[in-house]
Coordinates of C-alpha atoms and ligand atoms in Angstrom, one line a residue:
M1221 CA -13.9 14.4 12.4
T1222 CA -12.3 15.0 9.2
L1223 CA -12.8 12.6 5.8
S1224 CA -9.4 11.5 6.2
R1225 CA -10.0 10.5 9.5
V1226 CA -13.3 8.8 9.0
I1227 CA -12.0 6.6 6.1
A1228 CA -8.9 5.6 8.3
F1229 CA -11.6 4.4 10.9
F1230 CA -13.3 2.6 8.4
I1231 CA -10.1 0.8 7.2
A1232 CA -9.0 0.0 10.5
A1233 CA -12.4 -1.7 11.7
L1234 CA -12.6 -3.6 8.4
G1235 CA -8.7 -5.0 9.1
A1236 CA -9.8 -5.9 12.7
I1237 CA -13.0 -7.6 11.5
F1238 CA -11.1 -9.8 8.7
G1239 CA -8.2 -10.3 10.7
S1240 CA -10.1 -12.0 13.4
L1241 CA -12.1 -14.0 10.8
L1242 CA -8.8 -14.8 9.2
H1243 CA -7.7 -16.5 12.3
A1244 CA -10.9 -17.6 13.9
D1245 CA -10.2 -21.3 13.5
E1246 CA -6.5 -21.1 14.6
L1247 CA -6.0 -22.8 17.6
P1248 CA -4.0 -21.0 20.7
A1249 CA -0.1 -22.0 20.1
I1250 CA 2.9 -21.4 21.0
K1251 CA 5.3 -19.7 18.5
N1252 CA 9.3 -20.3 18.7
E1253 CA 11.1 -17.8 16.5
N1254 CA 14.4 -16.4 17.0
G1255 CA 14.8 -17.8 20.1
W1256 CA 11.8 -16.1 21.6
A1257 CA 8.4 -17.8 22.1
Q1258 CA 5.1 -16.4 22.2
L1259 CA 1.7 -17.4 22.9
I1260 CA -0.6 -16.7 19.9
I1261 CA -4.5 -16.3 20.1
H1262 CA -6.6 -15.5 16.9
G1263 CA -3.3 -14.9 15.2
K1264 CA -1.9 -12.3 17.6
P1265 CA 0.8 -12.9 20.6
F1266 CA -0.6 -12.6 24.0
L1267 CA 0.7 -11.7 27.5
I1268 CA -1.0 -14.0 30.1
L1269 CA -1.2 -11.5 33.1
G1270 CA -2.4 -14.7 35.4
G1271 CA -3.2 -16.2 38.7
E1272 CA -3.9 -19.7 40.0
L1273 CA -6.7 -20.3 42.3
G1274 CA -6.2 -22.2 45.6
N1275 CA -6.9 -25.7 45.6
S1276 CA -10.4 -25.6 47.3
S1277 CA -11.5 -22.3 45.4
A1278 CA -12.8 -23.9 42.0
G1279 CA -15.2 -26.3 43.5
T1280 CA -18.5 -24.4 43.4
A1281 CA -20.5 -22.4 40.9
A1282 CA -20.8 -19.8 43.4
Q1283 CA -17.1 -19.4 43.7
A1284 CA -16.7 -18.7 40.0
D1285 CA -19.5 -15.9 40.5
S1286 CA -17.6 -14.3 43.3
I1287 CA -13.9 -14.8 42.7
L1288 CA -13.8 -14.3 38.6
P1289 CA -15.2 -10.7 38.8
K1290 CA -12.9 -9.9 41.7
L1291 CA -10.0 -11.0 39.6
A1292 CA -11.1 -9.3 36.5
G1293 CA -11.6 -6.2 38.7
M1294 CA -7.9 -6.7 39.3
H1295 CA -6.5 -6.7 36.0
F1296 CA -5.8 -10.5 35.8
N1297 CA -6.7 -11.5 32.3
T1298 CA -6.3 -15.4 32.7
V1299 CA -7.0 -17.6 35.7
L1300 CA -5.6 -21.0 36.1
M1301 CA -7.9 -23.4 37.9
P1302 CA -7.9 -27.0 38.7
V1303 CA -10.4 -29.9 37.2
A1304 CA -10.3 -32.6 39.1
W1305 CA -10.7 -36.2 37.8
Q1306 CA -13.2 -37.2 40.5
Q1307 CA -15.3 -33.8 39.6
I1308 CA -15.6 -34.8 36.0
E1309 CA -15.9 -38.5 36.4
P1310 CA -17.3 -39.3 39.5
E1311 CA -18.6 -42.9 38.2
E1312 CA -16.7 -44.8 35.5
G1313 CA -17.6 -43.7 32.1
H1314 CA -20.0 -40.8 33.3
F1315 CA -18.8 -37.5 32.6
D1316 CA -19.9 -34.2 34.1
F1317 CA -18.8 -30.9 33.0
S1318 CA -21.6 -28.7 34.5
L1319 CA -19.5 -27.1 36.9
L1320 CA -16.6 -26.5 34.2
D1321 CA -19.2 -24.8 31.9
H1322 CA -20.4 -22.4 34.4
W1323 CA -16.9 -21.5 35.1
M1324 CA -16.2 -20.9 31.5
A1325 CA -19.1 -18.9 30.9
V1326 CA -18.7 -16.5 34.1
A1327 CA -14.9 -16.3 32.6
R1328 CA -16.3 -15.2 29.2
Q1329 CA -18.8 -12.6 30.9
Q1330 CA -15.4 -11.1 32.6
H1331 CA -13.6 -11.2 29.5
L1332 CA -11.2 -13.7 31.2
H1333 CA -9.1 -16.6 29.8
L1334 CA -8.8 -20.2 31.5
V1335 CA -5.8 -22.4 31.9
L1336 CA -7.0 -26.0 32.9
L1337 CA -5.0 -27.6 35.6
W1338 CA -5.5 -31.5 35.2
F1339 CA -5.7 -32.6 38.5
G1340 CA -5.9 -36.7 37.4
S1341 CA -3.5 -39.5 38.2
W1342 CA -1.3 -37.1 40.6
K1343 CA -1.2 -33.6 42.2
N1344 CA 1.4 -32.9 44.3
A1345 CA 3.1 -36.4 43.5
F1346 CA -0.1 -37.7 45.7
S1347 CA -3.3 -39.3 43.9
N1348 CA -6.0 -37.8 46.0
Y1349 CA -7.9 -36.2 43.0
A1350 CA -8.6 -39.6 41.2
P1351 CA -12.2 -40.8 41.6
E1352 CA -12.8 -43.0 44.6
W1353 CA -13.4 -46.0 42.0
V1354 CA -9.9 -45.7 40.9
R1355 CA -8.6 -45.2 44.2
S1356 CA -10.4 -48.0 46.1
N1357 CA -9.3 -50.6 43.4
T1358 CA -5.5 -51.2 43.7
R1359 CA -5.4 -54.5 41.9
R1360 CA -6.6 -52.5 38.7
F1361 CA -4.8 -49.5 39.8
P1362 CA -1.8 -50.5 41.5
R1363 CA -0.2 -48.1 43.8
S1364 CA 3.6 -47.2 44.0
L1365 CA 5.4 -48.9 46.9
S1366 CA 7.4 -47.6 49.5
A1367 CA 11.1 -48.9 50.3
E1368 CA 9.3 -51.2 53.0
G1369 CA 7.2 -52.6 50.6
L1370 CA 4.2 -50.7 51.7
P1371 CA 1.4 -49.4 49.5
L1372 CA 1.4 -45.4 49.1
E1373 CA -1.0 -43.0 48.3
I1374 CA 0.4 -42.6 44.8
L1375 CA -0.9 -44.5 41.9
S1376 CA 2.0 -46.3 40.2
M1377 CA 3.1 -44.6 36.9
L1378 CA 3.2 -48.2 35.3
G1379 CA -0.3 -49.2 35.9
E1380 CA -1.8 -49.7 32.5
E1381 CA -5.1 -49.5 33.6
T1382 CA -4.4 -46.2 35.4
L1383 CA -3.1 -44.7 32.1
R1384 CA -6.0 -46.0 29.9
C1385 CA -8.7 -44.6 32.4
D1386 CA -6.8 -41.3 32.9
A1387 CA -6.1 -40.7 29.1
R1388 CA -9.9 -41.6 28.5
A1389 CA -11.1 -38.9 31.1
F1390 CA -8.7 -36.3 29.8
S1391 CA -9.6 -36.9 26.0
S1392 CA -13.2 -36.5 27.1
L1393 CA -12.3 -33.2 29.0
M1394 CA -10.5 -31.7 26.0
R1395 CA -13.1 -33.2 23.5
H1396 CA -15.8 -31.2 25.8
A1397 CA -13.6 -28.1 25.8
R1398 CA -13.4 -28.3 21.9
E1399 CA -17.1 -28.7 21.7
T1400 CA -18.1 -25.8 23.8
D1401 CA -15.1 -23.2 23.6
A1402 CA -13.3 -23.5 20.5
D1403 CA -15.1 -20.8 18.6
Q1404 CA -14.1 -18.6 21.7
Q1405 CA -11.1 -19.8 22.9
T1406 CA -11.5 -19.0 26.7
V1407 CA -9.5 -21.9 27.4
L1408 CA -5.9 -21.1 26.3
M1409 CA -3.8 -23.8 27.4
V1410 CA -3.9 -27.1 29.8
Q1411 CA -1.3 -28.1 32.5
V1412 CA -1.5 -32.2 32.4
E1413 CA -1.0 -33.5 35.9
N1414 CA 0.3 -31.2 38.7
E1415 CA 3.8 -31.7 40.2
M1416 CA 4.1 -35.3 39.3
G1417 CA 7.2 -37.5 41.1
Y1418 CA 7.4 -40.1 43.5
L1419 CA 7.4 -39.1 47.4
G1420 CA 9.4 -41.6 49.7
R1421 CA 12.6 -42.7 50.8
G1422 CA 15.0 -44.4 48.1
G1423 CA 13.2 -41.9 45.3
R1424 CA 11.6 -45.0 43.4
D1425 CA 8.7 -47.3 43.1
R1426 CA 9.8 -50.4 44.6
S1427 CA 6.5 -52.5 43.2
P1428 CA 7.7 -55.9 41.5
V1429 CA 7.0 -54.5 38.3
A1430 CA 9.0 -51.5 38.6
N1431 CA 11.9 -53.5 40.2
Q1432 CA 12.0 -55.5 37.3
L1433 CA 12.0 -52.7 34.9
F1434 CA 14.7 -51.0 36.9
R1435 CA 16.9 -54.6 36.5
A1436 CA 16.3 -54.4 32.9
N1437 CA 18.3 -52.5 30.0
V1438 CA 17.8 -48.6 29.6
P1439 CA 15.2 -48.4 26.7
A1440 CA 17.4 -47.5 23.6
E1441 CA 15.3 -44.5 22.7
L1442 CA 16.3 -42.9 25.9
R1443 CA 20.1 -43.9 25.4
H1444 CA 20.1 -42.5 21.9
G1445 CA 18.0 -39.4 22.8
L1446 CA 20.4 -38.6 25.4
E1447 CA 23.6 -39.2 23.3
A1448 CA 22.3 -37.0 20.6
R1449 CA 21.5 -34.4 23.3
R1450 CA 25.1 -34.2 25.1
L1451 CA 25.4 -30.4 24.6
Q1452 CA 22.0 -29.4 25.8
M1453 CA 22.2 -31.6 29.0
S1454 CA 22.2 -30.3 32.5
P1455 CA 25.5 -30.4 34.5
E1456 CA 23.3 -33.0 37.2
L1457 CA 22.4 -35.1 34.1
A1458 CA 26.1 -35.0 32.3
A1459 CA 27.8 -35.9 35.3
H1460 CA 25.7 -39.0 35.8
F1461 CA 25.4 -40.1 32.2
H1462 CA 27.6 -43.4 31.3
S1463 CA 26.7 -44.0 27.9
A1464 CA 28.7 -47.6 28.1
G1465 CA 26.1 -48.8 30.5
R1466 CA 23.2 -50.9 29.9
T1467 CA 21.2 -51.0 33.1
W1468 CA 19.5 -47.9 34.8
Q1469 CA 22.4 -48.4 37.6
E1470 CA 25.0 -48.9 35.0
M1471 CA 24.3 -46.0 33.1
F1472 CA 22.9 -43.4 35.7
G1473 CA 24.6 -44.4 38.7
E1474 CA 23.5 -42.9 41.9
A1475 CA 20.7 -40.7 39.6
A1476 CA 19.3 -44.2 38.5
N1477 CA 16.1 -44.4 40.6
E1478 CA 15.4 -40.8 39.8
V1479 CA 15.8 -40.8 36.1
F1480 CA 13.9 -44.2 35.9
M1481 CA 11.1 -42.6 37.6
A1482 CA 11.4 -39.4 35.2
W1483 CA 11.6 -41.7 32.2
H1484 CA 8.2 -43.3 33.2
Y1485 CA 6.4 -40.7 34.2
A1486 CA 7.3 -38.5 31.1
R1487 CA 5.8 -41.9 29.0
F1488 CA 2.6 -41.8 30.9
V1489 CA 2.0 -38.0 30.9
N1490 CA 3.0 -37.9 26.9
Q1491 CA 0.5 -40.4 26.3
V1492 CA -2.2 -38.6 28.3
A1493 CA -1.5 -35.5 26.7
Q1494 CA -1.5 -37.1 23.4
A1495 CA -5.0 -38.6 23.8
G1496 CA -6.2 -35.2 24.6
K1497 CA -4.1 -33.2 21.7
K1498 CA -6.3 -35.8 19.6
E1499 CA -9.6 -34.2 20.6
Y1500 CA -8.1 -30.5 20.8
A1501 CA -4.7 -29.6 20.2
L1502 CA -4.1 -27.0 22.8
P1503 CA -1.0 -26.1 24.1
M1504 CA 0.2 -28.5 27.0
Y1505 CA 2.7 -28.3 29.5
V1506 CA 3.8 -30.1 33.0
N1507 CA 4.9 -28.2 36.2
A1508 CA 7.6 -28.9 38.7
Q1509 CA 7.6 -28.8 42.4
L1510 CA 11.7 -28.0 42.8
P1511 CA 14.2 -29.5 45.0
S1512 CA 15.6 -27.6 47.6
P1513 CA 19.1 -27.3 48.6
F1514 CA 20.4 -30.8 50.4
E1515 CA 16.7 -32.5 49.8
Q1516 CA 17.5 -35.9 48.6
A1517 CA 14.9 -37.6 45.5
G1518 CA 12.0 -38.7 47.4
E1519 CA 12.2 -36.1 49.7
Y1520 CA 11.0 -33.8 46.8
P1521 CA 9.1 -35.4 43.7
S1522 CA 11.4 -38.1 42.4
G1523 CA 11.4 -38.2 38.5
G1524 CA 9.4 -34.7 38.7
P1525 CA 10.0 -32.3 35.5
H1526 CA 12.5 -30.4 37.5
P1527 CA 15.6 -29.0 35.7
Y1528 CA 18.2 -31.8 36.5
Y1529 CA 16.9 -34.5 34.1
L1530 CA 14.6 -32.7 32.0
E1531 CA 16.3 -33.9 29.0
V1532 CA 14.6 -37.3 29.8
Y1533 CA 11.2 -35.5 29.8
R1534 CA 12.2 -33.8 26.6
I1535 CA 13.2 -37.1 25.3
G1536 CA 10.0 -39.2 26.5
A1537 CA 7.3 -36.6 26.2
P1538 CA 7.0 -34.9 22.7
S1539 CA 3.5 -34.2 22.9
I1540 CA 4.2 -32.0 26.0
D1541 CA 5.2 -28.5 24.6
F1542 CA 7.2 -26.8 27.7
Y1543 CA 8.0 -27.1 31.2
S1544 CA 7.3 -24.9 33.9
P1545 CA 8.8 -24.4 37.3
D1546 CA 6.4 -23.4 40.8
I1547 CA 8.6 -21.3 42.2
Y1548 CA 8.2 -20.9 46.3
W1549 CA 12.1 -20.5 47.0
P1550 CA 13.5 -17.3 47.3
N1551 CA 16.1 -17.8 44.7
F1552 CA 13.4 -16.7 41.9
E1553 CA 16.0 -15.5 39.1
Y1554 CA 17.7 -19.0 39.5
W1555 CA 15.0 -21.0 39.0
V1556 CA 13.5 -18.9 36.0
Q1557 CA 16.9 -19.3 34.4
R1558 CA 17.1 -23.0 34.8
Y1559 CA 14.2 -23.2 32.5
Q1560 CA 15.5 -20.9 30.0
M1561 CA 16.6 -23.8 27.5
A1562 CA 16.5 -23.5 23.8
G1563 CA 12.8 -24.3 22.7
N1564 CA 11.2 -24.0 26.3
P1565 CA 9.3 -20.8 26.6
I1566 CA 8.9 -19.4 30.0
F1567 CA 5.5 -19.6 32.0
I1568 CA 5.6 -19.6 35.7
P1569 CA 2.0 -21.2 36.5
E1570 CA 2.9 -20.7 40.3
A1571 CA 4.8 -18.4 42.6
R1572 CA 4.9 -17.0 46.1
L1573 CA 2.1 -14.3 46.0
D1574 CA 3.8 -12.1 48.5
S1575 CA 7.0 -11.6 46.4
S1576 CA 5.0 -12.0 43.0
P1577 CA 4.6 -8.3 41.9
Y1578 CA 8.5 -7.8 41.9
N1579 CA 9.2 -11.4 40.4
A1580 CA 6.8 -10.8 37.8
L1581 CA 8.7 -7.9 36.3
Y1582 CA 11.6 -10.1 36.2
A1583 CA 9.8 -12.9 34.5
Y1584 CA 8.1 -10.9 31.5
G1585 CA 11.4 -8.5 31.1
E1586 CA 14.5 -10.4 31.9
A1587 CA 13.2 -14.2 30.9
K1588 CA 11.0 -13.0 28.3
G1589 CA 8.1 -15.3 29.8
F1590 CA 4.7 -15.0 28.0
G1591 CA 3.0 -15.8 31.0
F1592 CA 3.2 -15.4 35.1
S1593 CA 0.6 -16.5 37.9
P1594 CA 1.0 -16.4 41.4
F1595 CA -0.3 -18.9 43.6
G1596 CA -3.6 -18.5 45.6
V1597 CA -5.2 -15.3 44.0
D1598 CA -8.6 -15.5 45.2
S1599 CA -7.2 -14.9 48.4
L1600 CA -6.2 -11.3 47.5
G1601 CA -8.8 -8.9 49.1
S1602 CA -9.8 -6.2 46.4
S1603 CA -8.2 -3.7 48.8
E1604 CA -4.9 -5.6 47.9
A1605 CA -4.7 -2.4 44.8
S1606 CA -3.7 -0.3 47.6
P1607 CA -0.4 -1.1 48.5
G1608 CA 1.8 -2.6 51.6
P1609 CA 5.4 -2.1 51.3
Q1610 CA 5.6 -3.3 47.6
P1611 CA 2.9 -2.6 44.9
G1612 CA 0.3 -5.3 44.8
M1613 CA -0.5 -7.7 41.8
A1614 CA -3.2 -5.4 40.6
D1615 CA -0.8 -2.5 40.2
V1616 CA 1.6 -4.7 38.1
Y1617 CA -1.4 -6.2 35.9
N1618 CA -3.2 -2.8 35.5
T1619 CA 0.1 -1.5 34.2
L1620 CA 1.5 -4.2 32.1
N1621 CA -2.3 -4.6 30.5
Q1622 CA -1.4 -0.9 29.2
F1623 CA 1.8 -2.0 28.1
S1624 CA 1.1 -5.5 26.6
T1625 CA 1.4 -4.6 22.8
I1626 CA 4.8 -2.5 23.7
L1627 CA 6.0 -5.2 25.7
L1628 CA 5.3 -8.2 23.2
E1629 CA 6.9 -6.3 20.4
A1630 CA 10.1 -5.5 22.8
Q1631 CA 10.2 -8.9 23.8
A1632 CA 10.0 -10.6 20.4
R1633 CA 13.0 -8.0 19.5
N1634 CA 15.2 -8.6 22.8
H1635 CA 14.6 -5.0 24.1
T1636 CA 13.7 -5.8 27.6
R1637 CA 15.3 -6.3 30.5
A1638 CA 14.6 -6.3 34.5
L1639 CA 15.8 -7.0 37.8
V1640 CA 14.9 -7.5 41.5
L1641 CA 16.7 -6.2 44.4
H1642 CA 16.1 -7.2 47.9
A1643 CA 17.9 -5.6 51.2
S1644 CA 19.4 -9.3 51.4
S1645 CA 20.8 -9.4 47.9
P1646 CA 24.6 -10.1 48.0
R1647 CA 25.1 -7.0 46.0
P1648 CA 23.9 -3.6 46.8
S1649 CA 23.6 -2.6 43.3
Q1650 CA 22.5 -4.7 40.1
T1651 CA 23.1 -3.5 36.2
V1652 CA 21.4 -4.3 33.2
S1653 CA 22.3 -3.0 29.7
L1654 CA 20.2 -2.1 26.7
G1655 CA 20.1 0.1 23.9
G1656 CA 23.8 1.3 24.5
Y1657 CA 23.2 2.3 27.9
L1658 CA 23.9 0.6 31.4
F1659 CA 21.0 1.2 33.7
Q1660 CA 22.4 0.8 37.4
A1661 CA 20.2 0.1 39.9
S1662 CA 20.2 0.3 43.6
L1663 CA 17.4 0.4 46.7
A1664 CA 16.0 3.5 47.0
R1665 CA 17.2 6.0 49.2
S1666 CA 15.7 9.4 50.7
W1667 CA 17.1 12.7 49.1
P1668 CA 19.3 14.1 50.4
A1669 CA 19.6 12.1 53.9
R1670 CA 20.2 8.8 51.9
T1671 CA 18.4 6.5 54.4
L1672 CA 17.2 3.2 52.8
L1673 CA 13.2 3.7 51.9
T1674 CA 12.4 0.2 50.8
N1675 CA 13.7 -3.4 51.7
D1676 CA 13.1 -4.4 48.0
G1677 CA 12.4 -3.0 44.5
A1678 CA 12.4 -3.7 41.0
M1679 CA 12.4 -2.4 37.3
L1680 CA 11.4 -3.7 34.0
V1681 CA 13.1 -1.5 31.3
I1682 CA 12.0 -1.5 27.8
E1683 CA 13.7 0.3 24.9
G1684 CA 11.4 2.4 22.6
K1685 CA 12.6 4.6 20.3
S1686 CA 16.6 5.1 20.2
N1687 CA 17.5 6.9 23.6
E1688 CA 14.2 6.3 24.9
F1689 CA 12.8 3.8 27.5
Y1690 CA 10.2 3.0 29.4
V1691 CA 10.8 2.2 33.0
V1692 CA 8.5 0.3 35.0
G1693 CA 9.0 0.0 39.0
S1694 CA 9.4 1.2 42.2
G1695 CA 11.8 0.8 45.4
L1696 CA 15.0 1.7 43.0
T1697 CA 17.3 4.5 42.6
V1698 CA 18.8 4.1 39.0
D1699 CA 21.9 5.6 37.2
F1700 CA 23.0 5.9 33.8
F1701 CA 26.1 5.1 32.0
R1702 CA 27.1 4.7 28.3
D1703 CA 27.6 0.9 27.8
P1704 CA 31.5 1.0 27.3
D1705 CA 30.9 -2.2 24.6
T1706 CA 28.7 0.3 22.5
D1707 CA 31.1 3.1 22.1
D1708 CA 33.1 5.5 24.8
R1709 CA 30.9 8.3 24.8
L1710 CA 29.2 9.5 28.3
A1711 CA 25.7 9.6 29.2
G1712 CA 23.2 12.2 30.3
I1713 CA 20.0 12.4 31.0
T1714 CA 17.5 14.6 28.9
R1715 CA 14.4 14.2 30.7
I1716 CA 12.2 11.8 32.9
E1717 CA 8.5 12.0 33.0
Q1718 CA 6.3 9.9 34.8
I1719 CA 3.4 8.7 32.6
S1720 CA 0.3 6.9 32.3
V1721 CA -2.2 5.8 29.9
K1722 CA -5.3 8.0 29.5
D1723 CA -7.8 7.4 26.7
G1724 CA -5.7 5.1 24.9
H1725 CA -2.8 7.3 24.7
W1726 CA 0.6 8.1 27.1
E1727 CA 0.2 11.0 29.2
T1728 CA 2.7 12.8 31.2
D1729 CA 1.6 13.0 34.9
R1730 CA 4.6 14.6 36.0
E1731 CA 8.2 15.9 34.9
L1732 CA 10.8 15.0 37.1
T1733 CA 13.1 17.3 37.9
G1734 CA 15.5 18.9 40.4
D1735 CA 15.3 16.9 43.7
Q1736 CA 13.3 14.3 42.2
T1737 CA 16.3 13.4 40.1
N1738 CA 18.8 14.3 42.3
Q1739 CA 19.8 17.3 40.4
G1740 CA 19.3 15.8 36.7
R1741 CA 21.3 12.6 37.8
Q1742 CA 19.6 9.7 38.7
L1743 CA 15.9 8.3 38.5
L1744 CA 14.6 8.1 41.8
M1745 CA 11.5 5.7 41.7
S1746 CA 8.7 6.2 44.1
A1747 CA 9.8 3.7 47.5
H1748 CA 6.4 1.8 47.1
E1749 CA 4.0 2.6 44.1
L1750 CA 4.4 1.3 41.0
H1751 CA 5.1 3.7 38.1
V1752 CA 6.0 4.2 34.6
Y1753 CA 8.7 6.5 34.0
R1754 CA 9.9 7.7 30.4
V1755 CA 13.6 8.1 30.2
T1756 CA 15.1 10.1 27.6
L1757 CA 19.0 10.0 27.4
Y1758 CA 21.7 11.2 25.4
C1759 CA 25.2 10.6 24.9
Y1760 CA 28.3 12.8 24.1
K1761 CA 31.5 12.8 23.4
K1762 CA 34.1 12.4 26.0
P1763 CA 36.5 15.3 26.2
A1764 CA 40.0 14.6 25.2
V1765 CA 42.3 14.1 28.2
Q1766 CA 45.3 16.8 28.2
Ligands
DGJ27 C1 1.9 -26.6 44.6 C2 1.0 -27.1 43.9 O1 1.1 -27.4 42.6 C3 -0.4 -26.3 44.4 O2 -1.5 -26.9 43.8 C4 -0.6 -26.0 45.8 O3 -0.5 -27.1 46.6 C5 1.1 -25.3 46.1 N1 2.0 -26.1 46.0 C6 0.9 -24.6 47.6 O4 0.0 -24.9 48.6

């Protein structure tokens, strides 16, 4: 090493030490700037390469020992794990965090972060994660009633003792997290409750208290909040909001039951989050079960934080930092877009595992998400890394891990785009524009026979230097054009390399030429294996037409 290199090394090391000391006591936080949100940990943006555990996979210490090393080996950097109310407070007022402590210890050894999912009063609308002393005392902890007046396995969101005890348990959890983890910050964020909402015909709690409140006037706070936010309202809410009305029915018409439930769930969850933040102010979010077409409120959880009436939550629950969709329906992009609203960062806590490798590229690249997390990742075998028809999650996270600094910087400058294509997509090709060029992708075909090689493909494009792009993906063939909105020049390919990181540096594994670029005219990705391609383009003046 030359002297100048030694000096540079020490300066960098000192910078890293002072940098981490400087930010040691800053809590993880969501920073919203220029329309993009990032999760900041120890002063630096962090990309969550996450996975959520199955519901029965975080109930023993042995499960931590077997699952967490496996996920760390598959390049996950964050695990979303349930913490059940019944597990931490089996007897009223007696808390037991020993299981969580073990999970945190193993996560630290594996250099993993955790997001805690508070399965408190509700999990998928129902209340079966509440302790037995809560569920068995229906006088103290009232249930929601069905349209027939029968008690449901759903705690009423109007139960005062339910709120007090849920908030007390949650704040004990947050206090414990602060006392045991604030210096290490293994735990990054917390989801408050899980897929809240009322399941039952009519979509509204019919208990006497609920009926009485439903007949009364809409609270002024909600009315004024909505009047001030007319421009932000979803089309569904705007279509039903009649500000001159006084009662729920007058003001919201056919949507009255659902908006009523949304308001009261929002007020409840806000107070739980507020109590928790008093102890330890980590970012807190709530997740939604999404409606499917033609479903009525009550067939999906009525009053949950889904996009139709989300503005009601944003007024009623200021302690919630953001709202997240659990996306199991096929139209992944549509549901992500419904949550791309000002001030709501994109974090997908649950998604179908089988389509997640490609959807992850969309979430990070097109929606500038700071995190993505397929559901049930503990079911992945370690051999998942060797792909079936799509690359595996391990391949995607391995690649994005190498890329995270570049990706985070590019997200913040709006220099990323992404798309996913399926054989069933309504269009055979899709185009994104970046850095003055159009990237037109279609599903990969063989060369020269042109037969379809794959049913799905995806790419995440990052603009590096001028005219230089990183394309992460597989299953696509990409054509390049000059974007006519930039100038009237024509585009050409200078060079396409397949690259990977070795010893911290990008290296060219293969220069793609000849047949592998359709004679210099296209990027032909591998049909099934995920790769990073560095594409260098040029543009030139259009010849004058005689
Ligand atoms: C959504 C829930 O939030 C999860 O806990 C799990 O039940 C999944 N659905 C799928 O089973």
